[in-house]
Short mmCIF file of C-alpha atoms in Angstrom, two decimals:
data_model
loop_
_atom_site.label_atom_id
_atom_site.label_comp_id
_atom_site.label_asym_id
_atom_site.label_seq_id
_atom_site.Cartn_x
_atom_site.Cartn_y
_atom_site.Cartn_z
CA MET A 1 331.80 77.66 127.33
CA LYS A 2 329.47 80.04 125.06
CA GLN A 3 332.58 81.15 122.93
CA LEU A 4 333.43 77.85 122.18
CA LEU A 5 330.07 76.87 121.01
CA TYR A 6 330.02 80.02 118.83
CA CYS A 7 333.48 78.95 117.37
CA LEU A 8 332.04 75.61 116.53
CA LEU A 9 329.14 76.86 114.80
CA VAL A 10 331.30 79.18 112.80
CA VAL A 11 333.80 75.87 111.66
CA LEU A 12 330.40 74.18 110.95
CA PHE A 13 328.87 77.00 108.73
CA ALA A 14 331.99 78.65 107.31
CA PRO A 15 332.66 76.06 104.62
CA PRO A 16 329.27 76.48 102.94
CA LEU A 17 329.89 80.20 102.75
CA ALA A 18 333.16 80.18 101.28
CA ALA A 19 332.76 77.46 98.93
CA ALA A 20 331.94 79.83 96.04
CA ASP A 21 335.31 81.01 95.90
CA THR A 22 337.40 77.80 96.33
CA ARG A 23 339.32 76.24 93.38
CA PHE A 24 337.62 73.08 94.20
CA ASN A 25 333.83 74.38 93.66
CA MET A 26 331.69 73.98 90.43
CA THR A 27 332.33 76.82 88.18
CA PRO A 28 329.62 79.07 86.89
CA GLY A 29 330.39 78.34 83.33
CA VAL A 30 329.73 80.57 80.25
CA THR A 31 325.88 79.70 79.58
CA GLU A 32 322.89 80.51 80.80
CA ILE A 33 322.26 76.76 81.79
CA SER A 34 325.52 76.35 83.33
CA GLY A 35 324.80 79.46 85.27
CA LYS A 36 321.38 78.08 86.38
CA VAL A 37 323.38 74.80 87.49
CA TYR A 38 325.81 76.46 89.21
CA HIS A 39 323.35 78.44 91.44
CA LEU A 40 321.24 75.60 91.93
CA HIS A 41 324.31 73.75 93.33
CA MET A 42 325.03 76.75 95.59
CA THR A 43 321.25 76.74 96.84
CA ILE A 44 321.13 73.22 97.82
CA LEU A 45 324.76 73.35 99.27
CA TYR A 46 323.58 76.34 101.82
CA ILE A 47 320.16 74.59 102.54
CA CYS A 48 322.57 71.35 103.53
CA GLY A 49 324.73 73.84 105.40
CA ALA A 50 321.99 75.32 107.39
CA ILE A 51 320.63 71.48 107.83
CA GLY A 52 323.82 70.58 109.39
CA LEU A 53 324.14 73.72 111.47
CA VAL A 54 320.83 73.03 113.34
CA VAL A 55 321.26 69.28 113.44
CA PHE A 56 325.17 69.31 114.82
CA GLY A 57 324.35 72.75 116.58
CA ALA A 58 321.43 70.84 118.75
CA MET A 59 323.62 67.97 119.35
CA VAL A 60 326.81 69.98 120.48
CA TYR A 61 324.21 72.33 122.79
CA ALA A 62 322.89 69.07 124.32
CA MET A 63 326.27 67.45 124.89
CA ILE A 64 327.53 70.53 126.71
CA ASN A 65 324.49 71.54 128.54
CA HIS A 66 322.87 68.15 129.50
CA ARG A 67 326.04 66.17 130.48
CA LYS A 68 326.11 63.91 133.33
CA SER A 69 329.00 65.90 135.26
CA LYS A 70 326.36 68.64 135.57
CA GLY A 71 323.86 66.21 136.89
CA ALA A 72 321.83 66.16 134.10
CA VAL A 73 319.09 63.46 134.18
CA ALA A 74 317.40 62.29 130.99
CA SER A 75 313.80 62.73 130.23
CA HIS A 76 311.47 59.94 129.33
CA PHE A 77 308.76 60.50 126.72
CA HIS A 78 307.21 58.46 124.11
CA GLU A 79 304.81 58.95 121.25
CA SER A 80 304.86 62.52 121.08
CA THR A 81 302.28 63.87 118.37
CA LYS A 82 304.05 67.14 118.12
CA VAL A 83 307.36 65.56 117.56
CA GLU A 84 306.06 63.10 114.88
CA ILE A 85 304.24 65.85 113.04
CA ALA A 86 307.15 68.17 112.97
CA TRP A 87 309.69 65.56 111.73
CA THR A 88 307.46 64.65 108.92
CA ILE A 89 306.35 67.98 107.58
CA LEU A 90 309.39 70.04 108.17
CA PRO A 91 311.62 67.36 105.88
CA PHE A 92 308.61 67.50 103.39
CA ILE A 93 308.67 71.16 103.01
CA ILE A 94 312.55 71.37 102.71
CA LEU A 95 312.44 68.83 99.64
CA ILE A 96 309.83 70.95 97.94
CA LEU A 97 312.02 74.02 98.45
CA MET A 98 314.78 71.95 96.72
CA ALA A 99 312.68 70.44 93.98
CA ILE A 100 311.16 73.56 92.57
CA PRO A 101 314.44 75.11 91.54
CA ALA A 102 315.84 71.84 90.48
CA THR A 103 312.96 71.14 88.26
CA LYS A 104 313.08 74.46 86.44
CA THR A 105 316.63 73.90 85.62
CA LEU A 106 315.94 70.18 84.40
CA ILE A 107 313.15 71.59 82.26
CA ALA A 108 315.44 74.29 80.81
CA MET A 109 318.21 71.76 79.93
CA GLU A 110 315.95 69.46 78.04
CA ASP A 111 314.46 71.99 75.57
CA PRO A 112 316.58 72.03 72.46
CA SER A 113 313.73 73.36 70.25
CA ASN A 114 314.20 76.64 68.09
CA ALA A 115 317.69 76.06 67.43
CA ASP A 116 320.06 78.38 65.34
CA LEU A 117 322.39 75.55 64.24
CA THR A 118 322.39 71.88 64.81
CA VAL A 119 325.57 69.59 65.33
CA LYS A 120 325.61 66.02 64.90
CA VAL A 121 328.44 64.69 67.37
CA THR A 122 329.22 61.03 66.56
CA GLY A 123 331.90 59.06 69.17
CA SER A 124 333.88 56.38 68.15
CA GLN A 125 336.98 54.64 69.54
CA TRP A 126 338.58 57.01 70.13
CA LYS A 127 337.85 60.35 68.51
CA TRP A 128 334.82 62.62 67.87
CA HIS A 129 332.99 63.25 64.49
CA TYR A 130 331.50 66.53 64.14
CA SER A 131 328.58 67.39 61.33
CA TYR A 132 327.03 70.91 60.82
CA PHE A 133 323.48 70.63 59.56
CA ASP A 134 322.67 72.63 56.47
CA GLN A 135 326.28 73.54 56.31
CA ASP A 136 328.09 70.72 54.69
CA ILE A 137 330.77 70.75 56.87
CA ASP A 138 331.98 67.73 58.82
CA PHE A 139 335.51 66.67 60.20
CA TYR A 140 336.98 64.23 62.78
CA SER A 141 338.54 65.58 66.02
CA ILE A 142 341.50 63.78 67.08
CA LEU A 143 343.74 63.97 70.34
CA ALA A 144 346.91 66.21 69.44
CA THR A 145 349.14 65.66 72.52
CA PRO A 146 352.51 64.74 71.24
CA ARG A 147 353.40 60.90 71.60
CA ALA A 148 356.48 61.63 73.45
CA GLN A 149 354.37 63.44 76.15
CA ILE A 150 352.34 60.65 76.65
CA ASP A 151 355.59 58.22 76.54
CA GLY A 152 356.90 60.50 79.23
CA THR A 153 360.25 61.34 77.27
CA GLU A 154 359.02 64.98 76.91
CA ALA A 155 357.66 67.33 79.49
CA LYS A 156 353.93 67.47 79.50
CA GLY A 157 352.33 70.55 78.08
CA GLU A 158 349.49 72.96 79.64
CA ASN A 159 346.79 71.28 78.06
CA TYR A 160 348.26 67.76 78.37
CA LEU A 161 345.58 65.26 76.77
CA LEU A 162 343.00 68.13 76.12
CA GLU A 163 344.19 69.39 72.96
CA VAL A 164 342.77 68.31 69.54
CA ASP A 165 343.63 68.72 65.67
CA LYS A 166 340.71 70.39 64.83
CA PRO A 167 338.37 71.83 67.50
CA LEU A 168 334.46 72.26 67.26
CA VAL A 169 333.78 75.69 65.91
CA LEU A 170 330.84 77.41 67.29
CA PRO A 171 329.10 80.72 67.33
CA ILE A 172 328.18 82.88 70.46
CA ASN A 173 324.66 84.29 71.26
CA ARG A 174 323.12 81.48 68.96
CA LYS A 175 321.20 78.63 70.21
CA ILE A 176 323.21 75.41 69.36
CA ARG A 177 321.44 71.97 69.15
CA PHE A 178 323.54 68.78 69.73
CA LEU A 179 322.64 65.15 68.84
CA MET A 180 324.63 62.62 70.17
CA THR A 181 325.24 58.94 68.93
CA SER A 182 328.10 56.38 68.71
CA GLU A 183 329.44 54.39 66.05
CA ASP A 184 330.56 51.61 68.39
CA VAL A 185 330.39 51.51 72.23
CA ILE A 186 328.86 54.09 74.89
CA HIS A 187 331.02 57.52 74.85
CA SER A 188 329.73 60.80 76.98
CA TRP A 189 330.13 64.28 75.62
CA TRP A 190 330.97 66.27 78.65
CA LEU A 191 332.01 70.18 78.55
CA PRO A 192 331.74 71.48 82.00
CA ALA A 193 331.75 75.22 80.99
CA PHE A 194 328.35 74.59 79.04
CA ALA A 195 326.84 72.12 81.56
CA VAL A 196 326.33 69.76 78.70
CA LYS A 197 327.04 66.02 79.59
CA LYS A 198 325.03 63.82 77.25
CA ASP A 199 325.78 59.68 76.49
CA ALA A 200 326.45 59.07 73.01
CA ASN A 201 324.68 55.49 72.55
CA PRO A 202 325.30 53.49 69.14
CA GLY A 203 321.95 53.25 67.46
CA PHE A 204 320.00 56.08 69.20
CA ILE A 205 320.17 59.81 69.02
CA ASN A 206 320.57 61.77 72.33
CA GLU A 207 319.85 65.46 72.49
CA ALA A 208 321.27 68.80 74.22
CA TRP A 209 321.95 72.34 73.66
CA THR A 210 323.67 75.32 74.65
CA ARG A 211 323.92 79.25 73.93
CA ILE A 212 327.53 80.44 74.75
CA ASP A 213 327.86 83.85 76.15
CA LYS A 214 331.76 84.30 75.94
CA PRO A 215 334.45 83.89 73.27
CA GLY A 216 337.05 81.67 74.09
CA THR A 217 338.55 77.98 74.04
CA TYR A 218 336.62 75.53 76.42
CA ARG A 219 337.91 72.05 77.22
CA GLY A 220 336.19 68.70 78.35
CA GLN A 221 336.34 65.05 77.71
CA CYS A 222 334.78 61.77 77.28
CA ALA A 223 333.03 60.82 80.50
CA GLU A 224 331.99 57.21 80.08
CA LEU A 225 334.58 54.19 80.16
CA CYS A 226 334.68 53.63 76.58
CA GLY A 227 337.56 51.32 76.19
CA LYS A 228 341.48 51.22 76.34
CA ASP A 229 341.99 54.89 75.25
CA HIS A 230 339.03 56.59 77.01
CA GLY A 231 341.70 59.08 78.58
CA PHE A 232 342.60 60.12 74.99
CA MET A 233 339.20 61.23 73.59
CA PRO A 234 339.35 65.30 74.65
CA ILE A 235 336.91 67.63 73.33
CA VAL A 236 337.73 71.17 72.54
CA VAL A 237 335.40 73.82 71.48
CA GLN A 238 336.39 77.09 70.03
CA ALA A 239 333.44 79.84 70.67
CA LEU A 240 333.70 82.64 68.23
CA PRO A 241 331.68 86.06 67.60
CA GLU A 242 328.93 85.60 65.40
CA ALA A 243 330.61 87.54 62.54
CA GLU A 244 333.92 85.44 62.75
CA PHE A 245 331.87 82.22 62.84
CA ASP A 246 330.43 83.10 59.58
CA ALA A 247 333.59 84.09 58.13
CA TRP A 248 335.14 80.51 59.49
CA VAL A 249 332.25 78.62 57.85
CA THR A 250 333.05 80.35 54.50
CA GLU A 251 336.72 79.47 54.90
CA GLN A 252 335.94 76.14 55.63
CA LYS A 253 333.80 75.57 52.42
CA GLN A 254 336.51 77.06 50.47
CA ALA A 255 339.17 74.83 52.14
CA ALA A 256 336.79 71.84 51.40
CA GLY A 257 337.04 72.85 47.74
CA ALA A 258 340.82 73.07 47.80
CA ALA A 259 341.21 69.87 49.69
CA ALA A 260 339.28 68.11 46.90
CA ALA A 261 341.38 69.81 44.25
CA ALA A 262 344.43 68.73 46.01
CA ALA A 263 342.96 65.02 46.26
CA GLN A 264 342.44 64.89 42.65
CA ALA A 265 345.89 66.43 41.80
CA ALA A 266 347.42 63.70 44.33
CA LEU A 267 345.97 60.85 41.98
CA SER A 268 348.50 62.06 39.15
CA GLN A 269 351.28 62.16 41.60
CA THR A 270 354.23 59.73 42.16
CA LEU A 271 355.86 60.25 45.68
CA SER A 272 358.97 58.38 46.68
CA LYS A 273 358.96 55.50 49.15
CA GLU A 274 360.70 57.59 51.64
CA GLU A 275 358.12 60.41 51.31
CA LEU A 276 355.32 57.97 51.56
CA MET A 277 357.02 56.53 54.79
CA ALA A 278 357.66 59.99 56.37
CA GLN A 279 353.86 60.75 55.76
CA GLY A 280 352.45 57.64 56.71
CA GLU A 281 354.30 57.30 60.13
CA GLN A 282 352.65 60.57 61.20
CA VAL A 283 349.14 59.27 59.83
CA TYR A 284 349.71 55.98 61.56
CA LEU A 285 350.69 57.64 65.01
CA GLY A 286 347.71 59.70 64.72
CA HIS A 287 345.07 57.21 63.65
CA CYS A 288 346.51 53.99 64.16
CA ALA A 289 349.01 53.51 67.20
CA ALA A 290 345.99 53.72 69.92
CA CYS A 291 345.01 50.23 68.92
CA HIS A 292 348.00 48.48 67.08
CA GLN A 293 350.46 50.40 69.27
CA PRO A 294 353.48 52.88 67.97
CA ASN A 295 355.57 49.49 67.54
CA GLY A 296 352.96 47.52 65.68
CA GLU A 297 352.97 44.86 68.17
CA GLY A 298 348.94 45.43 68.69
CA LEU A 299 347.48 44.21 72.08
CA GLN A 300 347.33 40.50 72.34
CA GLY A 301 343.61 39.12 72.30
CA VAL A 302 342.15 42.76 71.52
CA PHE A 303 344.06 44.65 68.82
CA PRO A 304 345.78 42.46 66.29
CA ARG A 305 349.48 43.19 65.74
CA LEU A 306 350.79 44.60 62.09
CA LYS A 307 354.02 43.56 62.64
CA GLY A 308 354.77 40.52 60.54
CA SER A 309 350.95 39.92 60.05
CA LEU A 310 349.37 38.42 56.93
CA ILE A 311 347.60 41.72 56.43
CA ALA A 312 350.67 44.17 56.54
CA THR A 313 352.72 41.62 54.54
CA GLY A 314 350.29 39.75 52.20
CA PRO A 315 348.36 40.87 49.06
CA LEU A 316 347.91 44.42 48.72
CA SER A 317 344.29 44.20 47.98
CA GLY A 318 343.27 42.74 50.98
CA HIS A 319 345.41 45.50 53.14
CA LEU A 320 343.61 48.26 51.05
CA GLU A 321 340.19 46.69 51.53
CA ILE A 322 340.40 46.48 55.49
CA VAL A 323 341.78 50.11 55.91
CA LEU A 324 339.08 51.48 53.51
CA ASN A 325 336.26 49.65 54.54
CA GLY A 326 336.89 48.46 58.00
CA LYS A 327 335.96 44.88 59.57
CA ALA A 328 332.51 43.98 60.78
CA GLY A 329 332.23 43.04 64.16
CA THR A 330 335.52 44.46 65.56
CA ALA A 331 336.99 47.64 66.38
CA MET A 332 338.52 48.18 62.94
CA GLN A 333 336.81 51.40 61.43
CA ALA A 334 336.48 52.40 57.89
CA PHE A 335 339.04 54.77 57.18
CA GLY A 336 337.86 55.36 53.45
CA LYS A 337 336.00 58.63 54.68
CA GLN A 338 338.08 59.71 57.09
CA LEU A 339 341.67 59.84 55.50
CA THR A 340 342.52 61.22 51.71
CA ALA A 341 343.69 58.82 49.36
CA GLN A 342 347.33 60.10 49.81
CA GLU A 343 347.20 59.71 53.49
CA ILE A 344 345.96 56.03 53.08
CA ALA A 345 348.65 55.40 50.39
CA ALA A 346 351.11 56.69 53.01
CA VAL A 347 349.89 54.96 55.95
CA ILE A 348 349.57 51.34 54.16
CA THR A 349 353.14 51.81 52.86
CA TYR A 350 354.44 52.55 56.26
CA GLU A 351 352.87 49.48 57.59
CA ARG A 352 353.86 47.34 54.78
CA ASN A 353 357.58 48.53 55.27
CA ALA A 354 357.70 49.26 59.18
CA TRP A 355 359.14 47.05 62.06
CA GLY A 356 360.92 44.48 59.83
CA ASN A 357 357.86 44.15 57.26
CA ASN A 358 359.86 45.27 54.35
CA THR A 359 357.79 44.31 51.36
CA GLY A 360 359.42 46.90 49.44
CA ASP A 361 355.74 48.25 48.44
CA ALA A 362 355.04 51.95 47.81
CA VAL A 363 351.36 52.64 47.53
CA GLN A 364 350.38 55.66 45.57
CA ALA A 365 347.21 57.67 45.87
CA LYS A 366 346.01 56.50 42.57
CA ASP A 367 346.27 52.85 43.71
CA VAL A 368 343.88 53.61 46.60
CA ASN A 369 341.63 55.60 44.08
CA ALA A 370 341.72 52.38 41.72
CA HIS A 371 341.00 49.84 44.59
CA MET A 372 337.94 52.01 45.66
CA ASN A 373 336.59 52.24 42.17
CA GLY A 374 336.86 48.42 41.76
CA SER A 375 339.85 48.40 39.16
CA ALA A 376 342.28 45.84 38.91
CA GLY A 377 345.97 45.88 38.88
CA THR A 378 346.70 47.58 42.09
CA GLN A 379 349.40 45.36 43.37
CA ALA A 380 351.43 45.84 40.31
CA SER A 381 351.10 49.49 40.32
CA ALA A 382 351.99 49.71 44.11
CA THR A 383 355.13 47.77 43.90
CA ALA A 384 356.39 49.82 40.86
CA PRO A 385 359.64 51.90 41.32
CA ALA A 386 358.73 55.68 42.34
CA ASN A 387 360.44 56.94 39.20
CA THR A 388 358.38 54.84 36.72
CA THR A 389 355.86 56.51 34.46
CA PRO A 390 352.42 56.71 36.28
CA THR A 391 349.86 54.16 35.50
CA PRO A 392 346.76 55.52 33.68
CA GLU A 393 343.71 56.15 34.96
CA PRO A 394 341.50 53.43 36.00
CA GLU A 395 338.86 52.10 33.47
CA PRO A 396 335.22 52.92 34.59
CA VAL A 397 333.68 50.46 36.86
CA ALA A 398 331.68 47.62 35.06
CA VAL A 399 327.70 47.76 35.35
CA ILE A 400 326.44 44.77 37.16
CA ASP A 401 324.33 42.47 34.93
CA PRO A 402 320.79 42.55 37.05
CA ALA A 403 320.30 38.78 35.62
CA SER A 404 323.42 37.68 37.57
CA LEU A 405 321.99 38.56 40.94
CA PRO A 406 320.31 36.24 43.03
CA THR A 407 316.19 36.35 43.84
CA LEU A 408 315.46 36.18 47.46
CA THR A 409 312.50 35.54 49.30
CA HIS A 410 310.53 38.19 51.18
CA ASP A 411 311.07 36.67 54.59
CA ALA A 412 315.14 36.50 53.71
CA LEU A 413 315.15 40.03 52.52
CA MET A 414 313.39 41.23 55.54
CA ALA A 415 315.72 39.25 57.89
CA GLU A 416 318.84 40.57 56.12
CA GLY A 417 316.93 43.94 55.86
CA GLU A 418 316.69 44.31 59.54
CA THR A 419 320.35 43.42 60.44
CA VAL A 420 321.39 46.15 57.68
CA TYR A 421 318.97 48.99 59.12
CA ALA A 422 320.38 48.43 62.46
CA ALA A 423 323.73 48.67 61.65
CA THR A 424 323.20 51.46 59.23
CA CYS A 425 320.13 53.33 59.45
CA ALA A 426 318.93 53.29 63.25
CA ALA A 427 321.28 55.89 64.38
CA CYS A 428 319.43 58.58 62.67
CA HIS A 429 316.21 57.07 61.96
CA GLN A 430 315.97 54.77 65.36
CA LEU A 431 315.05 51.33 65.82
CA THR A 432 311.35 52.03 65.66
CA GLY A 433 311.53 53.96 62.53
CA ALA A 434 310.23 57.01 64.35
CA GLY A 435 313.17 59.19 63.70
CA VAL A 436 314.10 62.37 65.40
CA PRO A 437 312.24 65.18 63.71
CA PRO A 438 312.93 67.73 62.39
CA ALA A 439 316.76 66.57 62.13
CA PHE A 440 315.89 62.89 60.99
CA PRO A 441 312.44 62.39 59.46
CA ALA A 442 310.15 59.43 60.62
CA LEU A 443 310.05 56.44 58.11
CA ALA A 444 306.97 54.65 59.86
CA GLY A 445 304.28 55.87 57.56
CA SER A 446 306.26 58.13 55.39
CA ALA A 447 305.75 59.20 52.15
CA ILE A 448 309.31 57.83 51.05
CA ALA A 449 308.75 54.07 52.82
CA THR A 450 305.11 53.92 51.49
CA GLY A 451 305.14 55.78 48.33
CA PRO A 452 306.76 54.98 44.95
CA VAL A 453 309.60 52.63 45.08
CA SER A 454 311.48 54.23 42.31
CA ASN A 455 311.69 57.29 44.98
CA HIS A 456 312.73 55.06 47.92
CA LEU A 457 315.59 53.63 45.68
CA ASP A 458 316.76 57.11 44.52
CA ILE A 459 317.07 58.53 48.13
CA VAL A 460 318.53 55.41 49.72
CA MET A 461 321.29 54.90 46.84
CA HIS A 462 321.91 58.82 45.98
CA GLY A 463 321.16 60.41 49.36
CA LYS A 464 319.77 64.17 49.61
CA THR A 465 321.83 66.99 49.13
CA GLY A 466 321.40 69.62 52.16
CA THR A 467 320.65 66.87 54.60
CA ALA A 468 322.44 64.28 56.68
CA MET A 469 321.10 61.81 54.44
CA GLN A 470 324.12 60.13 52.73
CA ALA A 471 324.35 58.02 49.52
CA PHE A 472 324.75 54.50 50.16
CA GLY A 473 324.97 53.13 46.60
CA LYS A 474 328.56 52.45 46.85
CA GLN A 475 328.49 51.81 50.86
CA LEU A 476 326.21 48.87 50.26
CA SER A 477 325.92 45.88 47.73
CA PRO A 478 322.83 45.54 45.42
CA GLN A 479 321.49 42.72 47.82
CA GLN A 480 321.89 44.90 51.04
CA LEU A 481 320.07 47.84 49.41
CA ALA A 482 317.30 45.27 48.34
CA ALA A 483 316.99 44.17 51.86
CA VAL A 484 317.18 47.34 53.57
CA ILE A 485 314.53 49.03 51.28
CA THR A 486 312.20 45.86 51.57
CA TYR A 487 312.51 46.23 55.41
CA GLU A 488 311.68 49.70 55.39
CA ARG A 489 308.64 49.03 52.90
CA ASN A 490 307.21 46.55 55.40
CA ALA A 491 308.05 47.26 59.20
CA TRP A 492 306.24 49.33 61.50
CA GLY A 493 303.09 48.77 60.14
CA ASN A 494 304.24 50.15 56.47
CA ASN A 495 302.88 46.81 55.03
CA THR A 496 303.25 47.85 51.62
CA GLY A 497 304.07 44.36 50.52
CA ASP A 498 306.90 45.12 48.32
CA THR A 499 309.47 42.83 47.66
CA VAL A 500 312.75 44.82 46.36
CA GLN A 501 315.40 42.41 44.54
CA PRO A 502 319.23 43.12 43.93
CA ALA A 503 318.23 42.91 40.20
CA ASP A 504 316.10 46.11 41.08
CA ILE A 505 318.83 47.81 42.24
CA ALA A 506 321.32 47.05 39.82
CA SER A 507 318.63 48.16 37.04
CA HIS A 508 317.83 51.23 38.68
CA GLY A 509 318.86 54.48 36.92
CA GLN A 510 320.01 52.38 33.74
#
């Protein structure tokens, strides 16, 4: 009987002891924090195993040695002070022993101070956007698994649904701070090897950090159900030695310069319709097919079809407008900053001629550039044969006459400004205007929002070099700019009393 009891105890206690070596257990990761999380996990597991050993051991012992067949008679006792004290104090002591290491680990996980590098991570349906602070580097990271593997017509690769076109590149042995936000719905940036899992909420900034110990490639994915293609939103991080990372930064800056030169050169090129269709198909599959489907049929009631649609077969200017600037209140993103003019020209050409649309339009990069700069005549240029003489460069954008703009009341500007601020500015500066110092300065009581109006106008319209502050002069209309500046100068206790009109925006800098 004793041998049976010993065997049973071994069966109960062996799994926790051997758990560290099984493939189903949590992995130690490659950062100090992930190691702490792993050891905390194992400590709690051993404590739970010991509790289980004591409880089930006592139960088994009682069942074997106090069974009815041996003539055992149950004892009768009530209100034992010793038992009451024991089963109150012992669990309390156990919880304290578990809480001390857990609290230390949680505090360490929430301390992003003194970082060597800050990366802003922005989630959107269904891709990640990475921006390196102080490096002037940013890019989108998109699923790179071939469509044939997803459709089942090709064997799945080793990293199926866990591969991207551009991984996030980080240095080892440096403290890296992450700022998480979202452009649409709630996402979650989860990388198990770093023990980092943080929600990306629209309109808010969450923080996390890591310090990677080993070079390598580490994979994760969005861990929040964020819509139809939630499972197609992987995370890939390439960790490099410090010297190699610095070299990569230099290469990226050189590549950005080369890409800008290539984009400029593309404005004077005229590609054939066949070349545009081939490139456009690749761009469409990589950026558009997730919503509108590879066959252009969309998803009824969710994502509109492009096959035979008014957008893809109607006026070209409307098609350009929605691809470049998106559509407010829908999942249609603005691709004006995500794709080059050449890529946008190619994908629009593809959408206007695939699936039986057959408009015959061949959109060129210069047509996209002309539309972005407000020039007329885009439709005529786009439908011209590929071997015609390139159209001349667009004329400079006409200056808006301040006198032609409306004069609004202070209350109307505040109401519109609050809406513009929530959609455009709150992701960085927060809805309360408190910001996330030092990455995003507070606007409540700030020198910008309470100082000279001209300084406020200048930074909102033209941005600030070397920071995450973008230039909104071309992103927002004069009325929207006037409204949001009026709101910032009078919200959160700023109360400057200033009322900025659209005419002030149009005349600023003239």
